[in-house]
Amino acid sequence: MIDAYATSLASAPELFDHLAQLDIAALPSRTLLMKALVLIGAATHDQQLQENMSARILDPLGQRFATICQQAPSSEVDSQLVDLIQCMDGVARASQPHSAAVLFKFLSPVLESCVPLMKSRSYSQPIVSAILVLIQNVTTKVSIYVDDKEDSATLYRTIIMIVDVYRSEQTSRFVGMTENDEDKGNDLVLFLDILSNVLSKDILEGGEDNVATGAQVALASLEMLLSVMNESVLKLPELALKFFRLVLYLVEFSREALSIMSTDLLVALCRCLQKPFREWYGQGNTNVSAVSLTSSAATGH
């Protein structure tokens, strides 16, 4: 019944006539509307209808985003970029096992375009946050279902470039940060979610070559995170909990990553893990740190 209803909607000229009169990106509900439209197309199980919806909705959206990315920075252009990235986020949120590969092909060039955007719009927190939310949902909803190793490698390379740009352009914001600056920690929470998603996918897939994929993303990101993880940052409850759990996840289930970790990075990690024993970050975080330190020492690195 759902398939029949979706097919009826996707084949109705009235739907496209109405959408043609709207600027979806300008709507407050743009993310949810794009998610609904993608779900309708996926539910039809009709390739011709799906291709028609893609040609009339997704392709113009991608072309518009590519065009806006090339325009000189201004408040109006930056606002449009946020709106369009949130539309792409709706596409990512609509992903299902049977549609993920197609949606990844659409979103991959969008993510690649976000790398120079992170640098050229480093002054715009709304753009930076929108990009991180998009990557979070791509790793949560889309890439987890993508089996093609080259597609996964492309995503990992893009995330590493995003991390590198963020480190060079944004980490100065965390100098002098206190536990009262919780809003500043939102980016780091998103990064921790992204890393957890990447590691989860690699651990589920298994295989000896994972050390060259998700582990590299984890190590590049961990290096950036450790550069800002001072005592005040670690007193943010949600951030601290996710950070210490991620490290435990890394040392327990992806020990290959530890084997390629530089000595300097391992030393910085161990020093960070020792902080809960000197300051109060919650008993749970102290316990996790103890286990992580033990596991790190067991690697013999």
PDB file of C-alpha atoms in Angstrom:
ATOM      1  CA  MET A   1       0.000   0.000   0.000  1.00  0.00           C
ATOM      2  CA  ILE A   2       2.847   2.358   0.862  1.00  0.00           C
ATOM      3  CA  ASP A   3       4.556   1.585  -2.448  1.00  0.00           C
ATOM      4  CA  ALA A   4       1.340   2.244  -4.367  1.00  0.00           C
ATOM      5  CA  TYR A   5       0.810   5.560  -2.574  1.00  0.00           C
ATOM      6  CA  ALA A   6       4.409   6.620  -3.226  1.00  0.00           C
ATOM      7  CA  THR A   7       4.099   5.637  -6.882  1.00  0.00           C
ATOM      8  CA  SER A   8       0.921   7.665  -7.186  1.00  0.00           C
ATOM      9  CA  LEU A   9       2.617  10.729  -5.704  1.00  0.00           C
ATOM     10  CA  ALA A  10       5.802  10.363  -7.752  1.00  0.00           C
ATOM     11  CA  SER A  11       3.859  10.075 -10.993  1.00  0.00           C
ATOM     12  CA  ALA A  12       1.509  13.012 -10.286  1.00  0.00           C
ATOM     13  CA  PRO A  13       2.257  16.056 -12.497  1.00  0.00           C
ATOM     14  CA  GLU A  14       0.658  18.227  -9.819  1.00  0.00           C
ATOM     15  CA  LEU A  15       3.489  17.411  -7.409  1.00  0.00           C
ATOM     16  CA  PHE A  16       6.140  18.738  -9.746  1.00  0.00           C
ATOM     17  CA  ASP A  17       3.992  21.706 -10.790  1.00  0.00           C
ATOM     18  CA  HIS A  18       3.696  22.701  -7.140  1.00  0.00           C
ATOM     19  CA  LEU A  19       7.401  22.116  -6.402  1.00  0.00           C
ATOM     20  CA  ALA A  20       8.331  24.222  -9.431  1.00  0.00           C
ATOM     21  CA  GLN A  21       6.654  27.192  -7.751  1.00  0.00           C
ATOM     22  CA  LEU A  22       8.631  26.738  -4.532  1.00  0.00           C
ATOM     23  CA  ASP A  23      12.162  27.550  -3.511  1.00  0.00           C
ATOM     24  CA  ILE A  24      12.634  24.506  -1.308  1.00  0.00           C
ATOM     25  CA  ALA A  25      15.896  25.820   0.143  1.00  0.00           C
ATOM     26  CA  ALA A  26      14.124  28.955   1.402  1.00  0.00           C
ATOM     27  CA  LEU A  27      11.488  27.001   3.344  1.00  0.00           C
ATOM     28  CA  PRO A  28      11.862  26.598   7.121  1.00  0.00           C
ATOM     29  CA  SER A  29      11.019  22.895   6.708  1.00  0.00           C
ATOM     30  CA  ARG A  30      13.547  22.358   3.870  1.00  0.00           C
ATOM     31  CA  THR A  31      15.405  19.506   5.591  1.00  0.00           C
ATOM     32  CA  LEU A  32      12.247  17.527   6.339  1.00  0.00           C
ATOM     33  CA  LEU A  33      10.734  18.232   2.925  1.00  0.00           C
ATOM     34  CA  MET A  34      13.824  16.949   1.113  1.00  0.00           C
ATOM     35  CA  LYS A  35      13.830  13.870   3.338  1.00  0.00           C
ATOM     36  CA  ALA A  36      10.161  13.227   2.495  1.00  0.00           C
ATOM     37  CA  LEU A  37      10.702  13.663  -1.260  1.00  0.00           C
ATOM     38  CA  VAL A  38      13.656  11.270  -1.289  1.00  0.00           C
ATOM     39  CA  LEU A  39      11.700   8.710   0.733  1.00  0.00           C
ATOM     40  CA  ILE A  40       8.808   8.947  -1.748  1.00  0.00           C
ATOM     41  CA  GLY A  41      11.149   8.301  -4.650  1.00  0.00           C
ATOM     42  CA  ALA A  42      12.826   5.360  -2.923  1.00  0.00           C
ATOM     43  CA  ALA A  43       9.476   3.805  -1.972  1.00  0.00           C
ATOM     44  CA  THR A  44       8.231   3.653  -5.568  1.00  0.00           C
ATOM     45  CA  HIS A  45      10.678   0.879  -6.557  1.00  0.00           C
ATOM     46  CA  ASP A  46      10.153   2.178 -10.087  1.00  0.00           C
ATOM     47  CA  GLN A  47      13.433   3.098 -11.747  1.00  0.00           C
ATOM     48  CA  GLN A  48      11.873   5.435 -14.295  1.00  0.00           C
ATOM     49  CA  LEU A  49       9.986   7.382 -11.628  1.00  0.00           C
ATOM     50  CA  GLN A  50      13.086   7.521  -9.442  1.00  0.00           C
ATOM     51  CA  GLU A  51      15.204   8.852 -12.301  1.00  0.00           C
ATOM     52  CA  ASN A  52      12.541  11.451 -13.075  1.00  0.00           C
ATOM     53  CA  MET A  53      12.443  12.646  -9.462  1.00  0.00           C
ATOM     54  CA  SER A  54      16.230  12.782  -9.358  1.00  0.00           C
ATOM     55  CA  ALA A  55      16.376  14.780 -12.601  1.00  0.00           C
ATOM     56  CA  ARG A  56      13.735  17.246 -11.479  1.00  0.00           C
ATOM     57  CA  ILE A  57      14.618  17.631  -7.784  1.00  0.00           C
ATOM     58  CA  LEU A  58      18.084  16.364  -6.826  1.00  0.00           C
ATOM     59  CA  ASP A  59      20.053  17.311  -9.940  1.00  0.00           C
ATOM     60  CA  PRO A  60      18.924  20.972  -9.945  1.00  0.00           C
ATOM     61  CA  LEU A  61      19.673  21.146  -6.220  1.00  0.00           C
ATOM     62  CA  GLY A  62      23.200  19.835  -6.763  1.00  0.00           C
ATOM     63  CA  GLN A  63      23.790  22.224  -9.666  1.00  0.00           C
ATOM     64  CA  ARG A  64      22.553  25.176  -7.641  1.00  0.00           C
ATOM     65  CA  PHE A  65      24.830  24.268  -4.756  1.00  0.00           C
ATOM     66  CA  ALA A  66      27.845  23.980  -7.072  1.00  0.00           C
ATOM     67  CA  THR A  67      27.047  27.397  -8.553  1.00  0.00           C
ATOM     68  CA  ILE A  68      26.597  29.117  -5.188  1.00  0.00           C
ATOM     69  CA  CYS A  69      29.886  27.633  -3.948  1.00  0.00           C
ATOM     70  CA  GLN A  70      31.706  29.556  -6.674  1.00  0.00           C
ATOM     71  CA  GLN A  71      30.225  32.930  -5.734  1.00  0.00           C
ATOM     72  CA  ALA A  72      32.109  35.520  -3.719  1.00  0.00           C
ATOM     73  CA  PRO A  73      31.381  35.495   0.027  1.00  0.00           C
ATOM     74  CA  SER A  74      28.570  37.738   1.235  1.00  0.00           C
ATOM     75  CA  SER A  75      25.907  37.495   3.905  1.00  0.00           C
ATOM     76  CA  GLU A  76      23.276  36.558   1.301  1.00  0.00           C
ATOM     77  CA  VAL A  77      25.450  33.920  -0.361  1.00  0.00           C
ATOM     78  CA  ASP A  78      26.468  32.453   2.990  1.00  0.00           C
ATOM     79  CA  SER A  79      22.836  32.228   4.053  1.00  0.00           C
ATOM     80  CA  GLN A  80      21.979  30.401   0.838  1.00  0.00           C
ATOM     81  CA  LEU A  81      24.856  27.973   1.428  1.00  0.00           C
ATOM     82  CA  VAL A  82      23.522  27.079   4.870  1.00  0.00           C
ATOM     83  CA  ASP A  83      20.044  26.517   3.415  1.00  0.00           C
ATOM     84  CA  LEU A  84      21.356  24.304   0.621  1.00  0.00           C
ATOM     85  CA  ILE A  85      23.588  22.267   2.929  1.00  0.00           C
ATOM     86  CA  GLN A  86      20.552  21.672   5.147  1.00  0.00           C
ATOM     87  CA  CYS A  87      18.670  20.450   2.063  1.00  0.00           C
ATOM     88  CA  MET A  88      21.508  17.999   1.430  1.00  0.00           C
ATOM     89  CA  ASP A  89      21.210  16.940   5.049  1.00  0.00           C
ATOM     90  CA  GLY A  90      17.584  16.035   4.367  1.00  0.00           C
ATOM     91  CA  VAL A  91      18.746  13.842   1.483  1.00  0.00           C
ATOM     92  CA  ALA A  92      21.216  12.064   3.785  1.00  0.00           C
ATOM     93  CA  ARG A  93      18.594  11.516   6.480  1.00  0.00           C
ATOM     94  CA  ALA A  94      16.332   9.769   3.969  1.00  0.00           C
ATOM     95  CA  SER A  95      18.897   7.077   3.188  1.00  0.00           C
ATOM     96  CA  GLN A  96      17.897   3.424   3.470  1.00  0.00           C
ATOM     97  CA  PRO A  97      19.846   0.233   2.747  1.00  0.00           C
ATOM     98  CA  HIS A  98      18.465  -0.031  -0.797  1.00  0.00           C
ATOM     99  CA  SER A  99      18.936   3.656  -1.672  1.00  0.00           C
ATOM    100  CA  ALA A 100      22.209   4.479   0.110  1.00  0.00           C
ATOM    101  CA  ALA A 101      24.536   3.795  -2.830  1.00  0.00           C
ATOM    102  CA  VAL A 102      22.618   6.105  -5.166  1.00  0.00           C
ATOM    103  CA  LEU A 103      22.362   8.864  -2.555  1.00  0.00           C
ATOM    104  CA  PHE A 104      26.062   8.569  -1.765  1.00  0.00           C
ATOM    105  CA  LYS A 105      26.912   9.169  -5.438  1.00  0.00           C
ATOM    106  CA  PHE A 106      24.818  12.344  -5.274  1.00  0.00           C
ATOM    107  CA  LEU A 107      26.235  13.546  -1.952  1.00  0.00           C
ATOM    108  CA  SER A 108      29.892  12.713  -2.566  1.00  0.00           C
ATOM    109  CA  PRO A 109      30.667  15.783  -4.754  1.00  0.00           C
ATOM    110  CA  VAL A 110      28.727  17.914  -2.269  1.00  0.00           C
ATOM    111  CA  LEU A 111      31.005  16.734   0.543  1.00  0.00           C
ATOM    112  CA  GLU A 112      34.092  17.343  -1.578  1.00  0.00           C
ATOM    113  CA  SER A 113      32.902  20.913  -2.212  1.00  0.00           C
ATOM    114  CA  CYS A 114      32.581  21.378   1.546  1.00  0.00           C
ATOM    115  CA  VAL A 115      36.364  21.111   1.991  1.00  0.00           C
ATOM    116  CA  PRO A 116      37.189  24.479   0.357  1.00  0.00           C
ATOM    117  CA  LEU A 117      34.020  25.908   1.918  1.00  0.00           C
ATOM    118  CA  MET A 118      35.328  25.065   5.396  1.00  0.00           C
ATOM    119  CA  LYS A 119      38.353  27.220   4.614  1.00  0.00           C
ATOM    120  CA  SER A 120      36.813  30.095   2.667  1.00  0.00           C
ATOM    121  CA  ARG A 121      33.906  30.375   5.136  1.00  0.00           C
ATOM    122  CA  SER A 122      35.878  29.657   8.303  1.00  0.00           C
ATOM    123  CA  TYR A 123      34.440  32.868   9.757  1.00  0.00           C
ATOM    124  CA  SER A 124      30.866  31.529   9.458  1.00  0.00           C
ATOM    125  CA  GLN A 125      29.910  29.246  12.339  1.00  0.00           C
ATOM    126  CA  PRO A 126      26.499  28.445  10.745  1.00  0.00           C
ATOM    127  CA  ILE A 127      28.233  27.100   7.608  1.00  0.00           C
ATOM    128  CA  VAL A 128      30.843  25.155   9.594  1.00  0.00           C
ATOM    129  CA  SER A 129      28.155  23.605  11.815  1.00  0.00           C
ATOM    130  CA  ALA A 130      25.908  22.774   8.842  1.00  0.00           C
ATOM    131  CA  ILE A 131      28.781  20.960   7.133  1.00  0.00           C
ATOM    132  CA  LEU A 132      29.587  18.929  10.257  1.00  0.00           C
ATOM    133  CA  VAL A 133      25.914  18.005  10.753  1.00  0.00           C
ATOM    134  CA  LEU A 134      25.759  16.877   7.115  1.00  0.00           C
ATOM    135  CA  ILE A 135      28.858  14.686   7.516  1.00  0.00           C
ATOM    136  CA  GLN A 136      27.465  13.287  10.761  1.00  0.00           C
ATOM    137  CA  ASN A 137      24.267  12.201   9.019  1.00  0.00           C
ATOM    138  CA  VAL A 138      26.120  10.876   5.965  1.00  0.00           C
ATOM    139  CA  THR A 139      28.196   8.637   8.255  1.00  0.00           C
ATOM    140  CA  THR A 140      25.119   7.684  10.297  1.00  0.00           C
ATOM    141  CA  LYS A 141      22.562   7.101   7.553  1.00  0.00           C
ATOM    142  CA  VAL A 142      24.360   6.684   4.218  1.00  0.00           C
ATOM    143  CA  SER A 143      27.903   5.336   4.294  1.00  0.00           C
ATOM    144  CA  ILE A 144      27.045   2.610   6.797  1.00  0.00           C
ATOM    145  CA  TYR A 145      25.114   0.905   3.962  1.00  0.00           C
ATOM    146  CA  VAL A 146      27.694   1.557   1.220  1.00  0.00           C
ATOM    147  CA  ASP A 147      29.695  -1.580   0.371  1.00  0.00           C
ATOM    148  CA  ASP A 148      31.946  -0.134  -2.329  1.00  0.00           C
ATOM    149  CA  LYS A 149      35.397   0.239  -0.748  1.00  0.00           C
ATOM    150  CA  GLU A 150      36.409   3.019  -3.141  1.00  0.00           C
ATOM    151  CA  ASP A 151      33.349   5.020  -2.116  1.00  0.00           C
ATOM    152  CA  SER A 152      34.280   4.516   1.532  1.00  0.00           C
ATOM    153  CA  ALA A 153      37.878   5.527   0.827  1.00  0.00           C
ATOM    154  CA  THR A 154      36.631   8.683  -0.935  1.00  0.00           C
ATOM    155  CA  LEU A 155      34.559   9.589   2.104  1.00  0.00           C
ATOM    156  CA  TYR A 156      37.470   8.950   4.468  1.00  0.00           C
ATOM    157  CA  ARG A 157      39.784  11.157   2.409  1.00  0.00           C
ATOM    158  CA  THR A 158      37.199  13.931   2.422  1.00  0.00           C
ATOM    159  CA  ILE A 159      36.728  13.719   6.199  1.00  0.00           C
ATOM    160  CA  ILE A 160      40.490  13.840   6.761  1.00  0.00           C
ATOM    161  CA  MET A 161      40.703  16.998   4.621  1.00  0.00           C
ATOM    162  CA  ILE A 162      37.811  18.517   6.582  1.00  0.00           C
ATOM    163  CA  VAL A 163      39.645  17.717   9.826  1.00  0.00           C
ATOM    164  CA  ASP A 164      42.860  19.291   8.538  1.00  0.00           C
ATOM    165  CA  VAL A 165      41.070  22.494   7.500  1.00  0.00           C
ATOM    166  CA  TYR A 166      39.164  22.653  10.780  1.00  0.00           C
ATOM    167  CA  ARG A 167      42.379  22.236  12.738  1.00  0.00           C
ATOM    168  CA  SER A 168      44.113  25.057  10.874  1.00  0.00           C
ATOM    169  CA  GLU A 169      41.149  27.443  10.868  1.00  0.00           C
ATOM    170  CA  GLN A 170      39.063  26.754  13.969  1.00  0.00           C
ATOM    171  CA  THR A 171      41.018  25.325  16.897  1.00  0.00           C
ATOM    172  CA  SER A 172      42.165  28.785  18.021  1.00  0.00           C
ATOM    173  CA  ARG A 173      38.533  29.301  19.131  1.00  0.00           C
ATOM    174  CA  PHE A 174      39.107  26.863  21.975  1.00  0.00           C
ATOM    175  CA  VAL A 175      42.039  28.719  23.522  1.00  0.00           C
ATOM    176  CA  GLY A 176      40.916  30.006  26.889  1.00  0.00           C
ATOM    177  CA  MET A 177      37.651  28.092  26.677  1.00  0.00           C
ATOM    178  CA  THR A 178      35.916  27.354  29.987  1.00  0.00           C
ATOM    179  CA  GLU A 179      33.250  24.895  31.075  1.00  0.00           C
ATOM    180  CA  ASN A 180      30.723  27.715  30.671  1.00  0.00           C
ATOM    181  CA  ASP A 181      31.340  27.864  26.902  1.00  0.00           C
ATOM    182  CA  GLU A 182      29.296  24.770  26.103  1.00  0.00           C
ATOM    183  CA  ASP A 183      28.161  26.129  22.728  1.00  0.00           C
ATOM    184  CA  LYS A 184      31.755  26.133  21.525  1.00  0.00           C
ATOM    185  CA  GLY A 185      31.990  22.410  22.207  1.00  0.00           C
ATOM    186  CA  ASN A 186      29.170  21.482  19.830  1.00  0.00           C
ATOM    187  CA  ASP A 187      31.558  21.113  16.875  1.00  0.00           C
ATOM    188  CA  LEU A 188      33.722  18.714  18.857  1.00  0.00           C
ATOM    189  CA  VAL A 189      30.684  16.634  19.831  1.00  0.00           C
ATOM    190  CA  LEU A 190      29.803  16.354  16.123  1.00  0.00           C
ATOM    191  CA  PHE A 191      33.360  15.264  15.303  1.00  0.00           C
ATOM    192  CA  LEU A 192      33.178  12.594  18.012  1.00  0.00           C
ATOM    193  CA  ASP A 193      29.913  11.288  16.556  1.00  0.00           C
ATOM    194  CA  ILE A 194      31.460  11.203  13.068  1.00  0.00           C
ATOM    195  CA  LEU A 195      34.482   9.270  14.344  1.00  0.00           C
ATOM    196  CA  SER A 196      32.303   6.781  16.190  1.00  0.00           C
ATOM    197  CA  ASN A 197      30.297   6.173  13.019  1.00  0.00           C
ATOM    198  CA  VAL A 198      33.421   5.654  10.902  1.00  0.00           C
ATOM    199  CA  LEU A 199      34.977   3.265  13.402  1.00  0.00           C
ATOM    200  CA  SER A 200      31.712   1.357  13.803  1.00  0.00           C
ATOM    201  CA  LYS A 201      31.496   0.736  10.061  1.00  0.00           C
ATOM    202  CA  ASP A 202      35.076  -0.521   9.833  1.00  0.00           C
ATOM    203  CA  ILE A 203      34.731  -2.758  12.862  1.00  0.00           C
ATOM    204  CA  LEU A 204      31.534  -4.294  11.489  1.00  0.00           C
ATOM    205  CA  GLU A 205      33.156  -4.909   8.103  1.00  0.00           C
ATOM    206  CA  GLY A 206      36.383  -6.343   9.487  1.00  0.00           C
ATOM    207  CA  GLY A 207      39.342  -6.935   7.227  1.00  0.00           C
ATOM    208  CA  GLU A 208      43.057  -6.219   7.438  1.00  0.00           C
ATOM    209  CA  ASP A 209      42.947  -3.098   5.291  1.00  0.00           C
ATOM    210  CA  ASN A 210      40.835  -1.164   7.804  1.00  0.00           C
ATOM    211  CA  VAL A 211      44.015   0.260   9.278  1.00  0.00           C
ATOM    212  CA  ALA A 212      44.359   2.300   6.079  1.00  0.00           C
ATOM    213  CA  THR A 213      40.807   3.629   6.139  1.00  0.00           C
ATOM    214  CA  GLY A 214      38.699   4.398   9.178  1.00  0.00           C
ATOM    215  CA  ALA A 215      41.696   4.187  11.496  1.00  0.00           C
ATOM    216  CA  GLN A 216      43.445   6.954   9.573  1.00  0.00           C
ATOM    217  CA  VAL A 217      40.353   9.136   9.919  1.00  0.00           C
ATOM    218  CA  ALA A 218      40.281   8.396  13.639  1.00  0.00           C
ATOM    219  CA  LEU A 219      43.950   9.221  14.136  1.00  0.00           C
ATOM    220  CA  ALA A 220      43.822  12.457  12.123  1.00  0.00           C
ATOM    221  CA  SER A 221      40.770  13.562  14.070  1.00  0.00           C
ATOM    222  CA  LEU A 222      42.159  12.402  17.394  1.00  0.00           C
ATOM    223  CA  GLU A 223      45.262  14.528  16.836  1.00  0.00           C
ATOM    224  CA  MET A 224      43.064  17.574  16.217  1.00  0.00           C
ATOM    225  CA  LEU A 225      40.848  16.827  19.234  1.00  0.00           C
ATOM    226  CA  LEU A 226      43.778  16.301  21.593  1.00  0.00           C
ATOM    227  CA  SER A 227      45.159  19.717  20.634  1.00  0.00           C
ATOM    228  CA  VAL A 228      42.103  21.365  22.247  1.00  0.00           C
ATOM    229  CA  MET A 229      41.229  18.894  25.018  1.00  0.00           C
ATOM    230  CA  ASN A 230      42.232  20.971  28.016  1.00  0.00           C
ATOM    231  CA  GLU A 231      40.792  20.593  31.522  1.00  0.00           C
ATOM    232  CA  SER A 232      38.002  23.103  30.879  1.00  0.00           C
ATOM    233  CA  VAL A 233      36.880  21.435  27.636  1.00  0.00           C
ATOM    234  CA  LEU A 234      36.786  18.040  29.331  1.00  0.00           C
ATOM    235  CA  LYS A 235      34.466  19.417  32.006  1.00  0.00           C
ATOM    236  CA  LEU A 236      31.683  19.672  29.395  1.00  0.00           C
ATOM    237  CA  PRO A 237      29.676  16.536  30.330  1.00  0.00           C
ATOM    238  CA  GLU A 238      28.469  15.355  26.910  1.00  0.00           C
ATOM    239  CA  LEU A 239      31.760  16.084  25.195  1.00  0.00           C
ATOM    240  CA  ALA A 240      33.854  14.362  27.871  1.00  0.00           C
ATOM    241  CA  LEU A 241      31.622  11.287  27.910  1.00  0.00           C
ATOM    242  CA  LYS A 242      31.768  10.854  24.137  1.00  0.00           C
ATOM    243  CA  PHE A 243      35.499  11.524  23.988  1.00  0.00           C
ATOM    244  CA  PHE A 244      36.501   8.968  26.624  1.00  0.00           C
ATOM    245  CA  ARG A 245      34.107   6.372  25.214  1.00  0.00           C
ATOM    246  CA  LEU A 246      35.496   6.922  21.714  1.00  0.00           C
ATOM    247  CA  VAL A 247      39.035   6.402  22.943  1.00  0.00           C
ATOM    248  CA  LEU A 248      37.969   3.205  24.710  1.00  0.00           C
ATOM    249  CA  TYR A 249      36.266   2.056  21.516  1.00  0.00           C
ATOM    250  CA  LEU A 250      39.432   2.788  19.562  1.00  0.00           C
ATOM    251  CA  VAL A 251      41.850   0.941  21.854  1.00  0.00           C
ATOM    252  CA  GLU A 252      39.536  -2.013  22.442  1.00  0.00           C
ATOM    253  CA  PHE A 253      38.220  -2.680  18.936  1.00  0.00           C
ATOM    254  CA  SER A 254      40.672  -0.999  16.562  1.00  0.00           C
ATOM    255  CA  ARG A 255      44.078  -1.731  18.029  1.00  0.00           C
ATOM    256  CA  GLU A 256      45.556  -1.651  14.516  1.00  0.00           C
ATOM    257  CA  ALA A 257      45.119   2.116  14.753  1.00  0.00           C
ATOM    258  CA  LEU A 258      47.335   2.205  17.825  1.00  0.00           C
ATOM    259  CA  SER A 259      50.040   0.292  15.959  1.00  0.00           C
ATOM    260  CA  ILE A 260      50.392   3.133  13.416  1.00  0.00           C
ATOM    261  CA  MET A 261      49.988   5.939  15.953  1.00  0.00           C
ATOM    262  CA  SER A 262      53.016   8.191  16.275  1.00  0.00           C
ATOM    263  CA  THR A 263      54.840   8.223  19.588  1.00  0.00           C
ATOM    264  CA  ASP A 264      53.988  11.895  20.132  1.00  0.00           C
ATOM    265  CA  LEU A 265      50.285  11.251  19.543  1.00  0.00           C
ATOM    266  CA  LEU A 266      50.279   8.232  21.864  1.00  0.00           C
ATOM    267  CA  VAL A 267      51.983  10.257  24.591  1.00  0.00           C
ATOM    268  CA  ALA A 268      49.446  13.076  24.165  1.00  0.00           C
ATOM    269  CA  LEU A 269      46.611  10.553  24.348  1.00  0.00           C
ATOM    270  CA  CYS A 270      47.925   8.965  27.530  1.00  0.00           C
ATOM    271  CA  ARG A 271      48.376  12.371  29.148  1.00  0.00           C
ATOM    272  CA  CYS A 272      44.803  13.254  28.293  1.00  0.00           C
ATOM    273  CA  LEU A 273      43.575   9.959  29.727  1.00  0.00           C
ATOM    274  CA  GLN A 274      45.386  10.712  32.978  1.00  0.00           C
ATOM    275  CA  LYS A 275      43.458  13.958  33.498  1.00  0.00           C
ATOM    276  CA  PRO A 276      40.361  12.323  35.072  1.00  0.00           C
ATOM    277  CA  PHE A 277      42.617  11.026  37.839  1.00  0.00           C
ATOM    278  CA  ARG A 278      43.738  14.584  38.653  1.00  0.00           C
ATOM    279  CA  GLU A 279      40.424  16.407  38.096  1.00  0.00           C
ATOM    280  CA  TRP A 280      36.795  15.393  38.603  1.00  0.00           C
ATOM    281  CA  TYR A 281      35.192  14.489  35.278  1.00  0.00           C
ATOM    282  CA  GLY A 282      32.749  11.943  36.662  1.00  0.00           C
ATOM    283  CA  GLN A 283      33.357   8.433  37.959  1.00  0.00           C
ATOM    284  CA  GLY A 284      32.293   6.869  34.651  1.00  0.00           C
ATOM    285  CA  ASN A 285      34.900   8.823  32.698  1.00  0.00           C
ATOM    286  CA  THR A 286      37.572   7.929  35.260  1.00  0.00           C
ATOM    287  CA  ASN A 287      36.767   4.229  34.871  1.00  0.00           C
ATOM    288  CA  VAL A 288      36.838   4.460  31.084  1.00  0.00           C
ATOM    289  CA  SER A 289      40.202   6.250  31.207  1.00  0.00           C
ATOM    290  CA  ALA A 290      41.639   3.520  33.417  1.00  0.00           C
ATOM    291  CA  VAL A 291      40.597   0.796  30.988  1.00  0.00           C
ATOM    292  CA  SER A 292      41.855   2.795  27.991  1.00  0.00           C
ATOM    293  CA  LEU A 293      45.269   3.395  29.602  1.00  0.00           C
ATOM    294  CA  THR A 294      45.584  -0.300  30.367  1.00  0.00           C
ATOM    295  CA  SER A 295      44.676  -1.246  26.804  1.00  0.00           C
ATOM    296  CA  SER A 296      47.093   1.333  25.369  1.00  0.00           C
ATOM    297  CA  ALA A 297      49.925  -0.022  27.492  1.00  0.00           C
ATOM    298  CA  ALA A 298      49.061  -3.560  26.393  1.00  0.00           C
ATOM    299  CA  THR A 299      49.825  -2.707  22.777  1.00  0.00           C
ATOM    300  CA  GLY A 300      53.477  -2.409  23.628  1.00  0.00           C
ATOM    301  CA  HIS A 301      53.782   0.664  21.339  1.00  0.00           C
TER     302      HIS A 301
END
